Structure formats: C-alpha cells, structure tokens
C-alpha cells in the first residue's frame, strides 16, 4: 500500500486562519495574540511555501463565539474552501478551527474532507482523505470541546463566587448607576456608583407607582411629558418600567441567573434563549453598592404588582399574523378584541404597539386577512405562469456537461493511481513516470477548471411546484375558520417573512381606513 502525497503548495493556494483562545495568556489582547500567531505562521510559510500567504487569504477572528455560526470569519473560510483553487488551511493548532460540539466538529470535518482541503499546523499536516489523519483530527477537535466545557464550568463558578461577594459582573449597569471598581485588598472588584440625576428619576418612578397609585402607562406618559429621556429608545414604555420596578439592584442587591441561557427546540431547530426569570427564581446577594431606594419601598412595589396581576385566559397565539405584521414606524401590530361585560362589542382590530406616539390608524382584522389572502393568490398565479414558461433544457444540458466532466476527473484519478502502482510496484523508470505524471496533472488541472466553470454556469432550478403547494396550503388555512391561529401562523411564516403596514390619518369617519401593505416573501 502506498500514499499519494499532494503536489507542492503555493502561498496563493493556502488560507491562514487566526483566532484567540481561552487558553491564551489573558493579559494579552486579541490583537496581540493574533499578531503573535501570524508571525509564527508567516515563518512557516517562508520555509515551506517559498513566500508569504497573500493578505486576501488571511482571516482574523476578533469576535468571541463557541460555535461556527457565531464566528463570521470561519464561515467565510468554509465558503472559500469550496473553490478548487484553495488547497489548505493553515492554523496554529487544530482547535483554533472549532471548539464547538459534535455537530460543529462533524460539519467541519465533512467540509474539509469532501473539498480535499489539507489542514496545516506547524508541527503536522492533516490529510482527511487518510483514515489515520482523519481519526487524529477528530480527536483533536473533541479534546478542544472538552477543554471548552471545562473552562466554562470553571469560569461559571468564578462568576458565581464574584456575585456572592457582592460584585456587579454584568457589562451594562442598570439605569441610575454607572459601573466602577473598588479595591478589596489588592483585588479590583466591579461594582456600581450612583448617578444622581438618573437615581432621582428612579425614586420618582417608585414613588408614583407605590405612593401616588399610578399605573405604569400613566407613569410613562408623565415622564415623557416632563421631557425625561428614557434609558433606551425615544419614549418610556411599560415593559421597561416593569423591569425597573423588579430590579433588585435598586435596593442594594445583586442577582445571579436572572437571564440564564436556555436551549430549546423550535420547529426542529435548536435555539438559545435568555428569558427573564420571575422574582424568586434567581439568586440575590447583598451588593457592594449603595441602594437608591429602601427595601420597604421596593417590596411595596412588588406587592402592588402582585395585586394588579391579571392571569391570561389563553396563552396560545390568537393572531395568525403574530411576529409577521409590523407598523410603518417599526413596532409590531397587535390584535385587539373589544369587549363590554364579556361580550364582543365591535370587530377585532389590528393596531400598533406604539400607536400613542406614531398615531398610525388601526385597521380591521378581517380586512387585513383578506389583503394577505390576495397576496398569496397573486403569488400562486405568478408561480404557475413561471412554471409554464420556464425552460429547463439549458439547465439540464449544463448538468449533463458537469456529469461528463466529473466522470472524466474520476477516470484521471484512477489513471493517476495506476501510474503510481506501476512506478512503486512494477519499477517504472523515474524519468518516464515524471513525464507521464506531469502530463496527467496538467490534464487534471484543465479538467478541474472546466468543471468549476460548468458548475458556476448551471441555472438555478426553482421548484415552483413546491412553492405553489406551500403558498396554497397557507391560503387554505387562512380561509378555514375552524383552524387554530397558531397553525395558520406557522403556515404563513413558511411563505412570508414580514408584512409592513402603511396607513395615514384621514378625515373620514369610516372605520375602514384605506391602507397598504408591503410583503416580503420567503421563497
């Protein structure tokens, strides 16, 4: 058995990938680490490639991310290795490519293996066509993931210990405070310092809520009228006020796991969320910082919130357009059903969450559904016409050319193996072998270029039948009054990405205000 070694690489055929790791010196900045590693790889390139890798082939990851999806530079690298012009990826160590889970490791190995891309580190080169190299490469990635999980556990314990000591470890201070540091012996401990102008607003909010018995909406209007800028955005909002009224930092405490990361499965996809925990579901400790309000006032606010709590009758989606329909001002449109003594007194309407400030008129729910149905019908008709007019012969011809070139490439690879057999086992003269091999490599390179060109020119095949089926299913569901809103919403989201509602105030007293919608389709 013999091994076919790759032809000598040129700097233009190599990509350099640089990334800082948790194992690096924490005293060094990202830029310092990347520069240090780049120097190491440049020296290797000079010795083994005969020159430096061009700047356009160097990728520097400056963002922190555990998975491939969180790191834009590695995604660009994986996109570029699809080109046959790229033969190798040069890194300081294998684990720089990924320390993610098994799914990430498997994705990385497949892409590198089936694009015939070498992974080069200064001590070793990995050829994933070789079973031993593939196994060693996989174990390196797994070891990296194990180290990452271990580091996360250590860091998590350290953060919890810091919070237990009263430190404020979040990067963003709450409204009314600014972040600062105090000395505890020789240690610098992060904590909070009161900003008096904002702290007075916090005291005013708690006073209006508890002592003046004002609701959150009324308080927001009062603050806007006084011209007090909100922490985020242009206006004060009741949800933001609710978070402030429940924030234990204002009575001198710090909290842990208020918004812990929760991994859930949504429609077959693994999604990470950070829901806000309810009072009592997270840990609190005495903080190093000074309180803005007293504990008595804080708990009085919590007691009032408990009295004013309204249990939701039905937590399921009631609006088929939920998370799809947005006002021209950018806020989501919500469904309102107007009742009096338990009875519906008018047609349901859709209105903007920010209507008190943007003043966009509402519209009838039924009218909006009819408009969306019209859009779906127009799309189905358009897909049907395009399917009739679409000529597939040109695309099929290109596919046939690609298959022929792939067969030719396969035959050349078999011929190359046969030549190696004759050279190694049958004693073919070296001069004859080199001449034949040079000719064969030239043919392979030419065929590879033709194959790449043919693949690039293949017309994209649009599955109009699938689109018609998907849009028709959503249209039928929207017309069926017996189907629940959550099913309609899911089917609509498979066809529509976003609907923007546009409407202007008119002098007409008619409840049916003219409006227009801009629909972004999900094709």
Short mmCIF file of C-alpha atoms in Angstrom, two decimals:
data_model
loop_
_atom_site.label_atom_id
_atom_site.label_comp_id
_atom_site.label_asym_id
_atom_site.label_seq_id
_atom_site.Cartn_x
_atom_site.Cartn_y
_atom_site.Cartn_z
CA UNK A 1 0.00 0.00 0.00
CA UNK A 2 1.31 3.44 -0.84
CA UNK A 3 0.28 7.03 -0.05
CA UNK A 4 -0.18 9.74 -2.66
CA UNK A 5 1.36 12.95 -1.35
CA UNK A 6 -0.16 16.26 -2.53
CA UNK A 7 1.73 18.40 -5.00
CA UNK A 8 3.80 21.26 -3.50
CA UNK A 9 1.58 24.14 -2.40
CA UNK A 10 1.91 27.77 -3.40
CA UNK A 11 1.07 30.66 -1.00
CA UNK A 12 -1.98 31.58 -3.14
CA UNK A 13 -3.49 28.11 -2.51
CA UNK A 14 -3.37 28.45 1.29
CA UNK A 15 -5.72 30.24 3.70
CA UNK A 16 -4.44 31.43 7.10
CA UNK A 17 -6.99 31.42 9.95
CA UNK A 18 -6.21 33.21 13.23
CA UNK A 19 -8.29 33.18 16.42
CA UNK A 20 -7.67 33.93 20.09
CA UNK A 21 -8.49 31.12 22.51
CA UNK A 22 -9.29 30.92 26.23
CA UNK A 23 -6.02 29.01 26.64
CA UNK A 24 -4.01 32.07 25.54
CA UNK A 25 -2.45 34.49 28.02
CA UNK A 26 -5.40 36.53 29.41
CA UNK A 27 -3.10 39.54 29.80
CA UNK A 28 -2.70 39.76 26.01
CA UNK A 29 -5.28 41.50 23.84
CA UNK A 30 -6.91 39.79 20.87
CA UNK A 31 -4.71 41.85 18.52
CA UNK A 32 -1.53 40.83 20.40
CA UNK A 33 -2.40 37.12 20.21
CA UNK A 34 -3.32 37.26 16.53
CA UNK A 35 -0.09 39.13 15.71
CA UNK A 36 1.98 36.59 17.63
CA UNK A 37 0.34 33.66 15.80
CA UNK A 38 0.58 35.39 12.44
CA UNK A 39 4.34 35.76 12.92
CA UNK A 40 4.64 32.00 13.63
CA UNK A 41 2.61 31.10 10.53
CA UNK A 42 4.48 33.61 8.34
CA UNK A 43 7.77 31.99 9.31
CA UNK A 44 6.36 28.56 8.44
CA UNK A 45 5.11 29.90 5.09
CA UNK A 46 8.53 31.29 4.18
CA UNK A 47 10.23 27.97 4.95
CA UNK A 48 7.71 25.58 3.36
CA UNK A 49 5.79 27.57 0.75
CA UNK A 50 8.59 29.78 -0.51
CA UNK A 51 6.80 33.02 0.40
CA UNK A 52 4.09 34.67 2.49
CA UNK A 53 0.40 33.87 2.16
CA UNK A 54 -1.26 36.92 0.50
CA UNK A 55 -3.25 39.26 2.73
CA UNK A 56 -6.53 38.44 0.96
CA UNK A 57 -6.12 34.83 2.17
CA UNK A 58 -5.72 35.78 5.85
CA UNK A 59 -8.74 35.69 8.16
CA UNK A 60 -8.61 37.13 11.69
CA UNK A 61 -11.44 36.21 14.06
CA UNK A 62 -11.89 39.06 16.53
CA UNK A 63 -15.33 38.12 17.90
CA UNK A 64 -15.90 35.57 20.65
CA UNK A 65 -18.07 32.60 19.78
CA UNK A 66 -18.32 28.94 20.73
CA UNK A 67 -19.95 27.72 17.51
CA UNK A 68 -19.24 28.14 13.81
CA UNK A 69 -22.45 30.15 13.40
CA UNK A 70 -21.21 32.72 15.93
CA UNK A 71 -17.93 33.33 14.04
CA UNK A 72 -18.24 35.14 10.68
CA UNK A 73 -14.61 34.67 9.61
CA UNK A 74 -14.61 30.86 9.87
CA UNK A 75 -17.83 30.84 7.82
CA UNK A 76 -16.05 32.81 5.10
CA UNK A 77 -13.14 30.35 5.22
CA UNK A 78 -15.52 27.38 4.84
CA UNK A 79 -17.17 29.11 1.88
CA UNK A 80 -13.82 29.73 0.17
CA UNK A 81 -12.52 26.16 0.51
CA UNK A 82 -15.27 25.08 -1.88
CA UNK A 83 -13.12 26.60 -4.62
CA UNK A 84 -10.58 24.13 -6.07
CA UNK A 85 -8.02 26.96 -6.04
CA UNK A 86 -7.77 26.65 -2.22
CA UNK A 87 -5.81 23.54 -1.21
CA UNK A 88 -5.11 24.06 2.51
CA UNK A 89 -5.96 25.95 5.70
CA UNK A 90 -3.01 26.98 7.88
CA UNK A 91 -3.64 27.39 11.65
CA UNK A 92 -1.53 27.41 14.80
CA UNK A 93 -3.40 24.37 16.12
CA UNK A 94 -6.43 22.32 15.07
CA UNK A 95 -8.57 23.52 17.97
CA UNK A 96 -8.49 27.09 16.64
CA UNK A 97 -10.87 25.95 13.89
CA UNK A 98 -13.58 24.86 16.32
CA UNK A 99 -14.12 24.02 19.96
CA UNK A 100 -17.85 23.57 19.42
CA UNK A 101 -19.98 20.48 19.99
CA UNK A 102 -20.02 17.25 17.96
CA UNK A 103 -22.38 18.80 15.40
CA UNK A 104 -19.87 21.58 14.69
CA UNK A 105 -16.97 19.12 14.57
CA UNK A 106 -18.84 16.86 12.13
CA UNK A 107 -19.76 19.77 9.88
CA UNK A 108 -16.17 20.99 9.83
CA UNK A 109 -14.76 17.54 9.06
CA UNK A 110 -17.22 16.93 6.21
CA UNK A 111 -16.49 20.25 4.53
CA UNK A 112 -12.72 19.86 4.80
CA UNK A 113 -12.75 16.21 3.77
CA UNK A 114 -15.00 16.44 0.73
CA UNK A 115 -13.31 19.59 -0.57
CA UNK A 116 -9.95 17.76 -0.29
CA UNK A 117 -8.58 20.58 1.87
CA UNK A 118 -5.43 19.99 3.91
CA UNK A 119 -5.22 21.29 7.47
CA UNK A 120 -1.72 22.51 8.18
CA UNK A 121 -0.31 23.24 11.64
CA UNK A 122 3.41 23.98 12.17
CA UNK A 123 4.05 20.53 13.74
CA UNK A 124 1.79 18.43 11.49
CA UNK A 125 -0.26 18.37 8.27
CA UNK A 126 -3.63 16.58 8.26
CA UNK A 127 -4.98 14.98 5.07
CA UNK A 128 -8.56 13.95 5.79
CA UNK A 129 -8.53 11.52 2.87
CA UNK A 130 -6.24 9.43 5.10
CA UNK A 131 -8.11 7.42 7.74
CA UNK A 132 -5.39 7.82 10.41
CA UNK A 133 -5.17 11.59 9.91
CA UNK A 134 -8.96 11.87 9.98
CA UNK A 135 -9.17 9.98 13.28
CA UNK A 136 -6.38 12.08 14.83
CA UNK A 137 -8.01 15.31 13.60
CA UNK A 138 -11.37 14.28 15.08
CA UNK A 139 -9.81 13.51 18.46
CA UNK A 140 -8.13 16.93 18.49
CA UNK A 141 -11.48 18.65 17.89
CA UNK A 142 -13.16 16.60 20.64
CA UNK A 143 -10.35 17.40 23.05
CA UNK A 144 -10.87 21.09 22.26
CA UNK A 145 -14.59 20.81 23.05
CA UNK A 146 -13.86 19.03 26.34
CA UNK A 147 -11.43 21.80 27.31
CA UNK A 148 -14.03 24.44 26.40
CA UNK A 149 -16.71 22.81 28.57
CA UNK A 150 -14.24 22.52 31.45
CA UNK A 151 -13.24 26.18 31.10
CA UNK A 152 -16.91 27.24 31.04
CA UNK A 153 -17.58 25.37 34.29
CA UNK A 154 -14.55 26.97 35.96
CA UNK A 155 -15.49 30.45 34.74
CA UNK A 156 -19.11 29.97 35.80
CA UNK A 157 -18.05 29.03 39.32
CA UNK A 158 -15.78 32.09 39.40
CA UNK A 159 -18.58 34.42 38.29
CA UNK A 160 -20.99 32.99 40.88
CA UNK A 161 -18.37 33.44 43.62
CA UNK A 162 -17.87 37.06 42.49
CA UNK A 163 -21.62 37.76 42.70
CA UNK A 164 -21.80 36.10 46.13
CA UNK A 165 -19.15 38.60 47.25
CA UNK A 166 -21.44 41.46 46.17
CA UNK A 167 -19.74 42.34 42.87
CA UNK A 168 -21.67 43.57 39.82
CA UNK A 169 -20.34 41.49 36.91
CA UNK A 170 -22.74 42.46 34.12
CA UNK A 171 -21.22 44.71 31.42
CA UNK A 172 -24.28 47.04 31.34
CA UNK A 173 -25.22 48.91 34.56
CA UNK A 174 -28.91 49.49 35.37
CA UNK A 175 -30.46 52.92 34.84
CA UNK A 176 -29.45 55.15 37.76
CA UNK A 177 -25.96 53.66 38.14
CA UNK A 178 -22.60 53.65 36.40
CA UNK A 179 -20.06 50.85 36.61
CA UNK A 180 -16.92 51.38 38.66
CA UNK A 181 -14.28 49.41 40.57
CA UNK A 182 -13.27 49.33 44.25
CA UNK A 183 -10.23 47.78 45.90
CA UNK A 184 -10.65 44.79 48.21
CA UNK A 185 -7.10 44.30 49.41
CA UNK A 186 -5.16 44.00 46.16
CA UNK A 187 -8.17 42.90 44.10
CA UNK A 188 -10.17 45.22 41.88
CA UNK A 189 -13.88 44.43 42.34
CA UNK A 190 -16.55 45.63 39.88
CA UNK A 191 -19.46 47.46 41.47
CA UNK A 192 -21.93 50.32 40.89
CA UNK A 193 -21.82 54.04 41.58
CA UNK A 194 -25.00 56.15 41.82
CA UNK A 195 -25.70 58.72 39.06
CA UNK A 196 -27.78 61.24 40.99
CA UNK A 197 -29.73 62.71 38.06
CA UNK A 198 -30.93 59.25 36.95
CA UNK A 199 -31.31 58.00 40.52
CA UNK A 200 -33.82 60.82 41.20
CA UNK A 201 -35.90 59.55 38.27
CA UNK A 202 -35.83 56.02 39.74
CA UNK A 203 -37.02 57.38 43.11
CA UNK A 204 -39.78 59.34 41.32
CA UNK A 205 -40.95 56.20 39.48
CA UNK A 206 -41.22 54.12 42.66
CA UNK A 207 -42.95 57.00 44.48
CA UNK A 208 -45.53 57.48 41.70
CA UNK A 209 -46.16 53.76 41.49
CA UNK A 210 -46.45 52.99 45.21
CA UNK A 211 -47.45 56.23 46.97
CA UNK A 212 -49.41 58.00 44.22
CA UNK A 213 -51.01 54.75 42.99
CA UNK A 214 -50.27 55.49 39.33
CA UNK A 215 -50.15 52.74 36.72
CA UNK A 216 -47.10 52.03 34.53
CA UNK A 217 -48.69 53.55 31.41
CA UNK A 218 -49.61 56.74 33.29
CA UNK A 219 -46.08 56.99 34.68
CA UNK A 220 -44.61 56.64 31.18
CA UNK A 221 -46.81 59.47 29.91
CA UNK A 222 -45.81 61.68 32.85
CA UNK A 223 -42.08 61.05 32.27
CA UNK A 224 -42.46 61.77 28.53
CA UNK A 225 -44.35 64.97 29.32
CA UNK A 226 -41.55 66.08 31.68
CA UNK A 227 -39.03 65.53 28.85
CA UNK A 228 -37.03 62.94 30.79
CA UNK A 229 -35.09 60.77 28.30
CA UNK A 230 -35.71 57.04 28.55
CA UNK A 231 -32.84 54.53 29.05
CA UNK A 232 -33.34 53.17 25.53
CA UNK A 233 -35.36 54.49 22.64
CA UNK A 234 -37.30 57.72 22.30
CA UNK A 235 -40.13 57.10 24.78
CA UNK A 236 -40.67 55.36 28.09
CA UNK A 237 -42.51 52.03 27.80
CA UNK A 238 -44.49 50.00 30.36
CA UNK A 239 -42.38 46.80 29.83
CA UNK A 240 -39.16 48.76 30.53
CA UNK A 241 -40.78 50.27 33.63
CA UNK A 242 -41.83 46.80 34.83
CA UNK A 243 -38.20 45.61 34.65
CA UNK A 244 -37.07 48.67 36.64
CA UNK A 245 -39.70 48.11 39.34
CA UNK A 246 -38.50 44.49 39.74
CA UNK A 247 -34.76 45.29 39.66
CA UNK A 248 -33.21 44.27 43.00
CA UNK A 249 -30.10 46.40 42.32
CA UNK A 250 -32.07 49.49 43.38
CA UNK A 251 -32.27 48.22 46.98
CA UNK A 252 -28.55 47.38 47.12
CA UNK A 253 -28.65 43.73 45.99
CA UNK A 254 -27.01 41.84 43.12
CA UNK A 255 -28.60 38.92 41.27
CA UNK A 256 -27.49 35.70 39.60
CA UNK A 257 -29.21 33.79 36.78
CA UNK A 258 -31.86 36.43 36.18
CA UNK A 259 -31.47 35.80 32.45
CA UNK A 260 -29.75 32.44 32.13
CA UNK A 261 -29.32 30.86 28.71
CA UNK A 262 -31.90 28.17 27.97
CA UNK A 263 -31.59 25.85 24.95
CA UNK A 264 -34.90 24.83 23.36
CA UNK A 265 -36.03 23.08 20.18
CA UNK A 266 -38.25 25.27 17.99
CA UNK A 267 -39.66 23.82 14.76
CA UNK A 268 -36.81 21.29 14.54
CA UNK A 269 -34.12 23.94 15.16
CA UNK A 270 -32.04 24.24 18.34
CA UNK A 271 -32.42 27.82 19.62
CA UNK A 272 -30.76 29.52 22.58
CA UNK A 273 -32.98 31.93 24.51
CA UNK A 274 -32.47 34.18 27.55
CA UNK A 275 -35.89 34.52 29.22
CA UNK A 276 -36.33 36.84 32.19
CA UNK A 277 -36.76 34.87 35.41
CA UNK A 278 -39.60 35.66 37.80
CA UNK A 279 -38.96 37.08 41.23
CA UNK A 280 -37.76 34.25 43.48
CA UNK A 281 -36.49 32.09 40.59
CA UNK A 282 -32.99 33.61 40.73
CA UNK A 283 -30.39 34.14 43.47
CA UNK A 284 -29.84 37.50 45.18
CA UNK A 285 -26.95 38.64 47.40
CA UNK A 286 -26.00 41.80 49.25
CA UNK A 287 -24.14 44.11 46.88
CA UNK A 288 -21.17 46.39 47.48
CA UNK A 289 -23.05 49.38 46.02
CA UNK A 290 -25.32 51.90 47.72
CA UNK A 291 -29.11 51.45 47.32
CA UNK A 292 -31.22 54.09 45.58
CA UNK A 293 -34.48 53.16 47.35
CA UNK A 294 -35.31 51.43 50.61
CA UNK A 295 -36.16 47.74 50.82
CA UNK A 296 -39.62 48.66 52.22
CA UNK A 297 -40.44 50.75 49.13
CA UNK A 298 -39.14 48.04 46.78
CA UNK A 299 -41.23 45.27 48.35
CA UNK A 300 -44.28 47.56 48.45
CA UNK A 301 -43.92 47.87 44.65
CA UNK A 302 -43.73 44.07 44.32
CA UNK A 303 -46.84 43.68 46.47
CA UNK A 304 -48.75 46.13 44.26
CA UNK A 305 -47.62 44.33 41.11
CA UNK A 306 -48.94 41.11 42.65
CA UNK A 307 -52.34 42.74 43.32
CA UNK A 308 -52.54 44.12 39.79
CA UNK A 309 -51.55 40.87 38.10
CA UNK A 310 -54.06 39.63 35.52
CA UNK A 311 -53.91 35.96 34.68
CA UNK A 312 -54.05 35.30 30.96
CA UNK A 313 -57.08 33.28 29.95
CA UNK A 314 -55.35 31.77 26.92
CA UNK A 315 -51.61 31.94 26.37
CA UNK A 316 -51.83 30.44 22.88
CA UNK A 317 -51.39 32.56 19.77
CA UNK A 318 -54.68 34.29 18.91
CA UNK A 319 -53.38 36.29 15.98
CA UNK A 320 -52.35 34.41 12.78
CA UNK A 321 -50.22 37.45 11.84
CA UNK A 322 -48.22 37.39 15.09
CA UNK A 323 -44.50 38.24 14.55
CA UNK A 324 -45.24 38.94 10.87
CA UNK A 325 -47.13 42.24 10.78
CA UNK A 326 -45.28 45.47 11.61
CA UNK A 327 -46.32 49.11 11.57
CA UNK A 328 -44.62 51.68 9.33
CA UNK A 329 -42.91 53.00 12.49
CA UNK A 330 -41.21 49.62 13.06
CA UNK A 331 -43.26 48.36 16.01
CA UNK A 332 -45.29 45.15 15.90
CA UNK A 333 -49.03 45.25 15.20
CA UNK A 334 -51.22 43.51 17.79
CA UNK A 335 -54.76 42.15 17.72
CA UNK A 336 -57.34 43.87 19.94
CA UNK A 337 -60.78 42.44 20.66
CA UNK A 338 -63.08 44.98 22.31
CA UNK A 339 -65.48 43.57 24.91
CA UNK A 340 -68.01 45.00 27.31
CA UNK A 341 -69.28 42.86 30.17
CA UNK A 342 -67.76 39.82 28.50
CA UNK A 343 -69.42 40.42 25.12
CA UNK A 344 -67.63 41.49 21.92
CA UNK A 345 -68.90 44.98 21.05
CA UNK A 346 -67.00 45.65 17.79
CA UNK A 347 -64.96 43.96 15.07
CA UNK A 348 -61.41 42.92 16.11
CA UNK A 349 -58.78 45.43 15.00
CA UNK A 350 -55.02 45.47 14.45
CA UNK A 351 -53.14 48.37 15.97
CA UNK A 352 -49.55 49.42 16.53
CA UNK A 353 -47.92 48.82 19.92
CA UNK A 354 -46.52 52.34 19.61
CA UNK A 355 -49.78 53.98 18.49
CA UNK A 356 -49.77 56.56 21.27
CA UNK A 357 -46.61 58.05 19.72
CA UNK A 358 -46.70 57.19 16.00
CA UNK A 359 -50.50 57.86 15.69
CA UNK A 360 -50.86 55.29 12.89
CA UNK A 361 -54.56 54.40 12.46
CA UNK A 362 -55.66 50.84 13.18
CA UNK A 363 -57.38 48.58 10.65
CA UNK A 364 -60.00 45.86 10.79
CA UNK A 365 -58.56 42.40 11.35
CA UNK A 366 -60.81 40.79 8.74
CA UNK A 367 -59.80 43.35 6.12
CA UNK A 368 -56.10 42.66 6.72
CA UNK A 369 -56.64 38.89 6.39
CA UNK A 370 -58.41 39.43 3.07
CA UNK A 371 -55.50 41.56 1.85
CA UNK A 372 -52.97 38.85 2.80
CA UNK A 373 -55.11 36.23 1.03
CA UNK A 374 -55.00 38.36 -2.13
CA UNK A 375 -51.19 38.48 -1.95
CA UNK A 376 -50.98 34.69 -1.58
CA UNK A 377 -53.35 34.18 -4.55
CA UNK A 378 -51.28 36.52 -6.73
CA UNK A 379 -48.10 34.63 -5.79
CA UNK A 380 -49.65 31.25 -6.63
CA UNK A 381 -50.80 32.57 -10.04
CA UNK A 382 -47.33 34.05 -10.71
CA UNK A 383 -45.58 30.76 -9.80
CA UNK A 384 -47.94 28.83 -12.09
CA UNK A 385 -47.19 31.10 -15.04
CA UNK A 386 -43.44 30.97 -14.43
CA UNK A 387 -43.54 27.18 -14.20
CA UNK A 388 -45.20 27.02 -17.65
CA UNK A 389 -42.76 29.47 -19.23
CA UNK A 390 -39.59 28.20 -17.55
CA UNK A 391 -37.43 26.26 -19.98
CA UNK A 392 -35.30 23.65 -18.26
CA UNK A 393 -33.47 22.38 -21.30
CA UNK A 394 -30.49 24.75 -20.93
CA UNK A 395 -30.02 23.87 -17.27
CA UNK A 396 -30.33 20.15 -17.97
CA UNK A 397 -27.70 20.47 -20.69
CA UNK A 398 -25.31 22.14 -18.24
CA UNK A 399 -25.92 19.40 -15.67
CA UNK A 400 -25.06 16.81 -18.32
CA UNK A 401 -21.78 18.62 -19.08
CA UNK A 402 -20.91 18.69 -15.35
CA UNK A 403 -21.54 14.95 -15.03
CA UNK A 404 -19.32 14.21 -18.03
CA UNK A 405 -16.51 16.34 -16.59
CA UNK A 406 -16.89 14.62 -13.20
CA UNK A 407 -16.63 11.23 -14.90
CA UNK A 408 -13.50 12.43 -16.72
CA UNK A 409 -11.99 13.66 -13.43
CA UNK A 410 -12.74 10.27 -11.83
CA UNK A 411 -11.06 8.47 -14.75
CA UNK A 412 -7.97 10.71 -14.45
CA UNK A 413 -7.72 9.98 -10.72
CA UNK A 414 -7.88 6.23 -11.41
CA UNK A 415 -5.21 6.66 -14.08
CA UNK A 416 -3.03 8.52 -11.57
CA UNK A 417 -3.32 5.65 -9.07
CA UNK A 418 -2.45 3.18 -11.82
CA UNK A 419 0.70 5.16 -12.69
CA UNK A 420 1.75 5.20 -9.03
CA UNK A 421 1.23 1.41 -8.90
CA UNK A 422 3.47 0.90 -11.92
CA UNK A 423 6.10 3.24 -10.51
CA UNK A 424 6.13 1.81 -6.97
CA UNK A 425 5.43 -1.88 -7.59
CA UNK A 426 6.48 -2.56 -11.18
CA UNK A 427 9.60 -0.41 -11.27
CA UNK A 428 8.62 2.14 -13.92
CA UNK A 429 11.63 4.36 -14.72
CA UNK A 430 11.51 7.62 -12.77
CA UNK A 431 12.01 9.82 -15.86
CA UNK A 432 9.08 8.11 -17.65
CA UNK A 433 6.91 8.37 -14.53
CA UNK A 434 7.64 12.06 -14.04
CA UNK A 435 6.83 12.83 -17.69
CA UNK A 436 3.55 10.88 -17.58
CA UNK A 437 2.64 12.35 -14.20
CA UNK A 438 3.31 15.91 -15.37
CA UNK A 439 1.04 15.39 -18.37
CA UNK A 440 -1.65 13.84 -16.17
CA UNK A 441 -1.53 16.70 -13.64
CA UNK A 442 -1.89 19.18 -16.48
CA UNK A 443 -4.98 17.32 -17.77
CA UNK A 444 -6.45 17.21 -14.25
CA UNK A 445 -5.90 20.92 -13.72
CA UNK A 446 -7.53 21.77 -17.06
CA UNK A 447 -10.50 19.46 -16.36
CA UNK A 448 -10.87 20.96 -12.88
CA UNK A 449 -11.07 24.47 -14.32
CA UNK A 450 -13.69 23.38 -16.88
CA UNK A 451 -15.67 21.63 -14.14
CA UNK A 452 -15.62 24.70 -11.91
CA UNK A 453 -16.77 26.89 -14.82
CA UNK A 454 -19.56 24.46 -15.74
CA UNK A 455 -20.84 24.28 -12.15
CA UNK A 456 -20.91 28.07 -11.90
CA UNK A 457 -22.99 28.38 -15.06
CA UNK A 458 -25.71 25.93 -14.05
CA UNK A 459 -29.03 27.77 -13.95
CA UNK A 460 -30.58 27.54 -10.51
CA UNK A 461 -33.53 25.19 -10.55
CA UNK A 462 -36.57 26.76 -8.94
CA UNK A 463 -39.09 24.26 -7.58
CA UNK A 464 -42.28 26.11 -8.50
CA UNK A 465 -44.44 23.10 -7.61
CA UNK A 466 -43.12 23.19 -4.02
CA UNK A 467 -43.79 26.94 -3.80
CA UNK A 468 -47.33 26.57 -5.14
CA UNK A 469 -48.05 23.77 -2.66
CA UNK A 470 -46.65 25.79 0.28
CA UNK A 471 -48.49 29.02 -0.57
CA UNK A 472 -51.76 27.20 -1.36
CA UNK A 473 -51.61 25.40 1.98
CA UNK A 474 -51.20 28.75 3.80
CA UNK A 475 -54.05 30.29 1.80
CA UNK A 476 -56.41 27.38 2.53
CA UNK A 477 -55.55 27.56 6.23
CA UNK A 478 -56.19 31.31 6.38
CA UNK A 479 -59.65 30.79 4.82
CA UNK A 480 -60.55 27.95 7.22
CA UNK A 481 -62.24 29.40 10.36
CA UNK A 482 -62.00 26.06 12.19
CA UNK A 483 -58.19 26.00 12.25
CA UNK A 484 -56.45 27.47 15.34
CA UNK A 485 -54.43 30.67 14.94
CA UNK A 486 -51.09 29.04 15.81
CA UNK A 487 -51.33 26.62 12.84
CA UNK A 488 -52.24 29.47 10.49
CA UNK A 489 -49.34 31.50 11.87
CA UNK A 490 -46.84 28.66 11.29
CA UNK A 491 -48.02 28.11 7.70
CA UNK A 492 -47.92 31.85 6.94
CA UNK A 493 -44.36 32.06 8.28
CA UNK A 494 -43.31 29.38 5.80
CA UNK A 495 -44.33 31.76 2.98
CA UNK A 496 -43.98 35.28 4.38
CA UNK A 497 -41.03 36.82 6.20
CA UNK A 498 -42.50 40.24 7.06
CA UNK A 499 -45.56 42.41 6.35
CA UNK A 500 -45.24 46.18 6.71
CA UNK A 501 -48.45 48.14 7.31
CA UNK A 502 -48.72 51.67 5.89
CA UNK A 503 -51.61 53.97 6.69
CA UNK A 504 -52.13 57.72 7.06
CA UNK A 505 -54.68 59.64 9.12
CA UNK A 506 -57.75 60.73 7.14
CA UNK A 507 -60.72 62.98 7.86
CA UNK A 508 -63.13 60.16 7.06
CA UNK A 509 -65.18 58.82 9.97
CA UNK A 510 -65.37 55.43 8.25
CA UNK A 511 -63.85 52.68 10.40
CA UNK A 512 -62.45 51.10 7.22
CA UNK A 513 -59.37 53.30 6.78
CA UNK A 514 -57.53 52.78 3.45
CA UNK A 515 -54.13 51.17 3.96
CA UNK A 516 -51.40 49.41 2.01
CA UNK A 517 -49.06 46.53 2.87
CA UNK A 518 -45.54 45.67 1.71
CA UNK A 519 -44.96 41.92 1.85
CA UNK A 520 -41.51 40.31 1.95
CA UNK A 521 -41.89 36.73 0.77
CA UNK A 522 -39.96 33.70 2.00
CA UNK A 523 -39.10 31.90 -1.25
#
